XYZ file of C-alpha atoms in Angstrom:
350
model
C 0.000 0.000 0.000
C 1.291 3.496 -0.832
C 1.992 5.963 2.020
C -0.990 8.052 0.897
C -3.169 4.939 0.874
C -2.004 4.119 4.380
C -2.865 7.641 5.528
C -6.356 7.387 4.068
C -6.856 3.983 5.687
C -5.682 5.272 9.080
C -8.073 8.214 8.775
C -10.941 5.825 8.044
C -9.972 3.716 11.069
C -9.908 6.802 13.307
C -13.348 7.875 12.118
C -14.686 4.477 13.221
C -12.820 4.359 16.548
C -15.171 4.659 19.549
C -14.510 7.577 21.905
C -16.028 9.100 25.030
C -18.606 11.729 23.965
C -17.252 13.969 26.740
C -14.353 14.662 24.345
C -16.688 16.139 21.742
C -16.991 19.753 23.029
C -13.205 20.178 23.090
C -12.793 18.525 19.702
C -15.525 20.708 18.220
C -13.823 23.807 19.650
C -10.544 22.759 18.016
C -12.026 22.032 14.591
C -14.719 24.686 14.246
C -13.524 27.629 16.404
C -9.728 27.401 16.669
C -8.892 26.039 13.222
C -12.105 26.994 11.366
C -11.706 24.030 9.028
C -13.626 24.366 5.763
C -15.185 21.576 3.618
C -12.834 22.420 0.744
C -9.669 21.828 2.793
C -7.389 18.857 3.437
C -6.320 18.076 7.003
C -3.421 15.983 8.348
C -3.713 14.427 11.832
C -0.551 13.094 13.478
C -1.210 11.028 16.596
C 0.068 8.048 18.567
C -1.342 5.066 20.394
C -1.784 6.982 23.673
C -3.808 9.796 22.062
C -5.730 7.697 19.553
C -9.110 8.240 21.279
C -8.659 12.027 21.285
C -7.589 11.878 17.632
C -10.761 9.922 16.905
C -12.904 12.684 18.420
C -11.098 15.233 16.230
C -11.501 13.044 13.135
C -15.254 12.790 13.723
C -15.583 16.591 13.845
C -13.512 16.943 10.667
C -15.725 14.363 8.972
C -18.824 16.303 10.044
C -17.347 19.471 8.523
C -16.797 17.591 5.264
C -13.044 18.175 4.890
C -10.640 15.586 3.464
C -8.522 13.851 6.110
C -5.279 11.886 6.128
C -4.007 10.514 9.418
C -0.856 8.917 10.815
C -0.157 6.958 14.004
C 3.523 7.409 14.834
C 4.128 3.881 16.151
C 2.876 2.449 12.854
C 5.605 4.308 10.944
C 8.768 4.348 13.094
C 10.166 3.236 16.457
C 9.878 5.684 19.382
C 11.515 7.895 20.401
C 11.565 9.331 16.900
C 14.971 10.073 15.411
C 13.236 12.079 12.687
C 9.678 12.693 11.508
C 8.701 9.936 9.041
C 8.927 11.044 5.417
C 5.337 9.936 4.778
C 4.099 12.625 7.172
C 6.355 15.340 5.770
C 5.158 14.552 2.246
C 1.501 14.624 3.275
C 1.872 17.976 5.024
C 3.014 19.500 1.729
C -0.543 19.215 0.376
C -2.538 20.139 3.505
C -4.068 23.444 4.556
C -4.576 22.330 8.172
C -2.669 19.975 10.482
C -3.067 18.680 14.027
C -0.340 17.086 16.147
C -2.005 15.204 19.018
C 0.554 12.877 20.588
C 2.580 12.175 23.716
C 6.204 13.187 23.235
C 9.184 11.157 24.321
C 12.730 12.074 25.321
C 14.797 13.738 22.581
C 11.981 13.962 19.996
C 12.100 17.761 19.683
C 14.033 17.533 16.396
C 11.183 15.600 14.761
C 8.670 18.269 15.813
C 10.926 21.006 14.483
C 10.975 19.185 11.127
C 7.182 19.264 11.177
C 6.919 22.948 12.053
C 9.444 23.825 9.337
C 6.918 22.578 6.768
C 4.076 24.251 8.665
C 5.877 27.605 8.661
C 6.995 27.397 5.045
C 3.584 26.393 3.715
C 1.640 28.596 6.160
C -0.444 25.680 7.357
C -2.975 26.349 10.136
C -1.452 23.986 12.661
C -2.760 22.935 16.079
C 0.064 21.709 18.321
C -1.532 19.471 20.967
C 1.604 18.040 22.539
C 0.829 15.591 25.378
C -2.897 16.302 25.107
C -4.933 14.243 27.555
C -8.495 13.753 28.701
C -8.322 16.337 31.490
C -7.135 19.070 29.122
C -9.848 18.165 26.609
C -12.423 18.571 29.398
C -10.897 21.780 30.834
C -8.665 24.012 28.722
C -10.102 22.876 25.389
C -13.607 23.857 26.515
C -12.576 27.508 26.990
C -14.389 30.343 25.242
C -11.530 31.099 22.853
C -13.239 34.201 21.518
C -13.065 35.613 25.059
C -9.464 34.452 25.441
C -8.650 36.187 22.152
C -10.139 39.462 23.389
C -7.995 39.587 26.540
C -4.965 38.461 24.530
C -5.482 41.314 22.055
C -5.652 43.858 24.897
C -2.458 42.517 26.481
C -0.751 42.559 23.082
C -1.615 46.223 22.546
C 0.079 47.106 25.845
C 3.222 45.009 25.574
C 4.115 45.545 21.931
C 5.078 49.171 22.638
C 6.564 48.532 26.094
C 10.207 48.907 27.051
C 10.191 46.844 30.243
C 8.076 44.268 32.077
C 8.529 43.360 35.736
C 7.058 40.269 37.378
C 6.958 39.212 41.029
C 5.284 36.474 43.043
C 4.726 35.800 46.727
C 6.939 32.722 46.311
C 9.953 34.915 45.576
C 10.046 35.574 41.840
C 11.418 39.009 40.937
C 12.165 39.238 37.243
C 12.745 42.154 34.885
C 12.595 41.830 31.097
C 14.023 44.629 28.994
C 12.367 44.352 25.608
C 13.950 44.545 22.177
C 11.861 46.856 19.948
C 12.914 45.095 16.744
C 11.508 41.754 17.939
C 7.846 40.996 17.286
C 5.225 40.040 19.856
C 2.841 37.268 18.813
C -0.648 36.375 20.006
C -1.552 32.686 20.134
C -4.966 32.856 21.730
C -6.322 29.600 20.349
C -7.600 31.178 17.131
C -5.030 29.787 14.708
C -4.049 31.587 11.510
C -1.563 30.865 8.699
C 0.738 33.478 10.257
C 1.613 31.423 13.341
C 0.839 27.868 14.323
C -0.441 27.572 17.865
C -0.674 25.245 20.815
C -4.110 24.051 21.834
C -5.445 24.934 24.275
C -4.317 28.458 23.386
C -3.894 31.635 25.375
C -0.616 33.567 25.423
C 1.277 36.490 23.963
C 5.040 36.151 23.631
C 8.232 37.584 22.231
C 11.962 37.052 22.384
C 13.201 39.421 25.103
C 16.136 41.762 24.750
C 17.476 40.846 28.182
C 16.047 39.160 31.270
C 17.529 39.458 34.768
C 16.396 38.232 38.167
C 14.972 35.278 40.052
C 12.170 32.955 38.924
C 10.646 30.561 41.464
C 9.123 27.776 39.372
C 6.251 26.609 41.564
C 4.221 25.558 38.515
C 5.868 23.253 35.962
C 8.854 22.846 33.691
C 8.391 21.841 30.065
C 9.226 19.198 27.469
C 9.637 15.629 28.777
C 10.652 16.890 32.248
C 7.041 17.926 32.802
C 5.761 14.353 32.720
C 8.649 13.253 34.946
C 8.269 15.887 37.704
C 4.706 17.242 37.346
C 3.368 20.042 39.560
C 6.207 21.718 41.480
C 4.030 23.590 43.974
C 5.310 21.654 46.993
C 8.908 21.449 45.814
C 9.731 24.375 43.519
C 12.783 24.946 41.366
C 14.452 28.346 41.839
C 16.501 29.721 38.958
C 18.530 32.877 38.479
C 19.043 34.657 35.175
C 21.706 37.256 34.461
C 22.220 38.927 31.106
C 19.597 36.600 29.605
C 21.546 33.479 30.596
C 20.706 30.874 33.243
C 23.307 31.134 36.004
C 21.919 29.166 38.968
C 19.447 26.337 39.612
C 18.339 25.244 43.083
C 15.833 22.686 44.359
C 15.499 20.234 47.197
C 14.764 17.743 44.414
C 18.333 17.126 43.255
C 17.247 15.045 40.284
C 15.060 17.870 38.998
C 17.901 20.325 39.557
C 20.371 18.136 37.660
C 18.016 17.250 34.806
C 17.023 20.882 34.241
C 20.644 22.052 34.282
C 21.640 19.317 31.809
C 18.747 20.149 29.469
C 19.595 23.852 29.474
C 23.221 23.095 28.595
C 22.623 20.962 25.520
C 24.036 23.530 23.123
C 25.536 27.026 23.274
C 22.125 28.742 23.453
C 20.134 26.224 25.520
C 20.664 28.390 28.621
C 19.540 31.600 26.885
C 16.063 33.073 27.424
C 14.405 32.688 24.026
C 10.800 33.364 25.012
C 9.115 35.789 27.381
C 5.367 35.250 27.567
C 2.164 36.189 29.358
C -0.474 33.490 29.728
C -3.949 34.762 28.852
C -6.324 31.794 29.109
C -8.532 33.322 31.808
C -10.740 30.216 31.873
C -7.916 28.096 33.350
C -8.151 28.241 37.137
C -4.875 26.648 38.297
C -1.759 24.783 37.242
C -2.414 21.066 36.712
C 1.144 19.818 36.194
C 0.908 19.690 32.418
C 2.850 22.192 30.327
C 0.494 22.225 27.324
C -2.264 23.777 29.441
C -0.215 25.315 32.243
C 1.788 27.716 30.070
C -1.548 29.355 29.140
C -2.396 29.905 32.824
C -2.572 33.679 33.518
C 0.879 34.873 34.552
C 4.443 34.969 33.241
C 6.328 32.094 31.734
C 9.707 32.098 30.072
C 11.519 29.513 27.975
C 15.192 28.773 27.561
C 16.463 27.874 24.106
C 15.004 28.282 20.639
C 13.491 31.802 20.267
C 11.204 30.934 17.315
C 13.157 33.522 15.377
C 11.172 32.949 12.192
C 8.271 34.613 14.033
C 9.881 36.972 16.554
C 12.794 38.135 14.435
C 15.530 36.851 16.747
C 18.652 35.919 14.786
C 20.013 33.129 16.977
C 18.996 29.468 17.347
C 18.982 26.570 19.773
C 18.111 22.910 19.273
C 16.203 22.911 22.607
C 13.269 24.815 24.098
C 11.975 24.397 27.651
C 9.269 26.500 29.326
C 9.011 27.287 33.032
C 5.758 28.321 34.720
C 4.938 29.909 38.067
C 1.816 30.905 40.005
C 0.095 34.068 41.312
C 1.974 36.760 39.430
C 2.033 40.497 39.788
C 2.919 42.104 36.453
C 3.860 45.682 35.590
C 4.232 46.914 32.000
C 6.360 50.069 31.958
C 5.378 50.632 35.577
C 1.627 50.124 35.078
C 0.258 47.076 36.886
C -1.838 44.764 34.691
C -2.032 41.706 36.991
C -2.323 41.242 40.739
C -2.000 37.827 42.394
C -2.687 36.086 39.091
C -5.753 38.129 38.164
C -5.785 40.536 35.224
C -6.662 44.125 36.038
C -7.947 44.617 32.476
C -11.260 43.285 31.174
C -11.758 40.826 28.333
């Protein structure tokens, strides 16, 4: 069977896979609100065995819209962890207008996802990145009113895109100052996905590459990539980091394994310890951190990421092969001295 034939067959299998109807509202939000899939379009779904039921709920909504669908289950194409994204998927993406990645990631698979987003960026595909999506997120974050999230995101964007400095503090001890680079772009990924920038689902953030970040960040939320699944919610045992001149200089935690793993990850290459992303979470329908980076980085507050700055979008000229987010709780935020958040609550209306 040809790769395309396999993709069609997998799509047909997904459409006939039983799934919990509780997944339907989140799937419908993804297909009809966030991606606005049209009957004339072709969609690629990339999933794995763990997320097959969620992929089935998405496939059913795509079928109801009337769009063409090809689908791939990673374990059916290559051993995990992936060394590279299978060529069958890359070839299929070349002819799609919309794509969805709904899979659990494994250690050292970031390169394969970067290969995918290279095609997405080049072809301006409306892409939903649902890394490590699970049932809880489908029932919580994916049921958000993304039109409301987009409104608050747009208001935050208007304030920060002309700002020179943002300060963030928390009761846990965070005190961070970001001096902003006016030549770098801010982006809004509110859950309403356009050809201009693929987005994570659930959505809800505005971000840029900072000019320079200095200070202390107490990570009492989560850390990203595969370390998130390993260490979960850090509320009871936070990781404290210090940043100077945009570089990570210190890491401290009572959990020595977390401390060591995070330090090793952020020293993979010459820019893995460099702050590549400075972001404000804007999904006001998320009520607390759940120990899952896909949803938690959208939680209202500040998060930063070390490594790859997504320069193709922000304008940053440097690169890293890694990217790891860190999330805290209950932020106070000032934009050029004007407070826009107190104890995790926005002081501006959606």
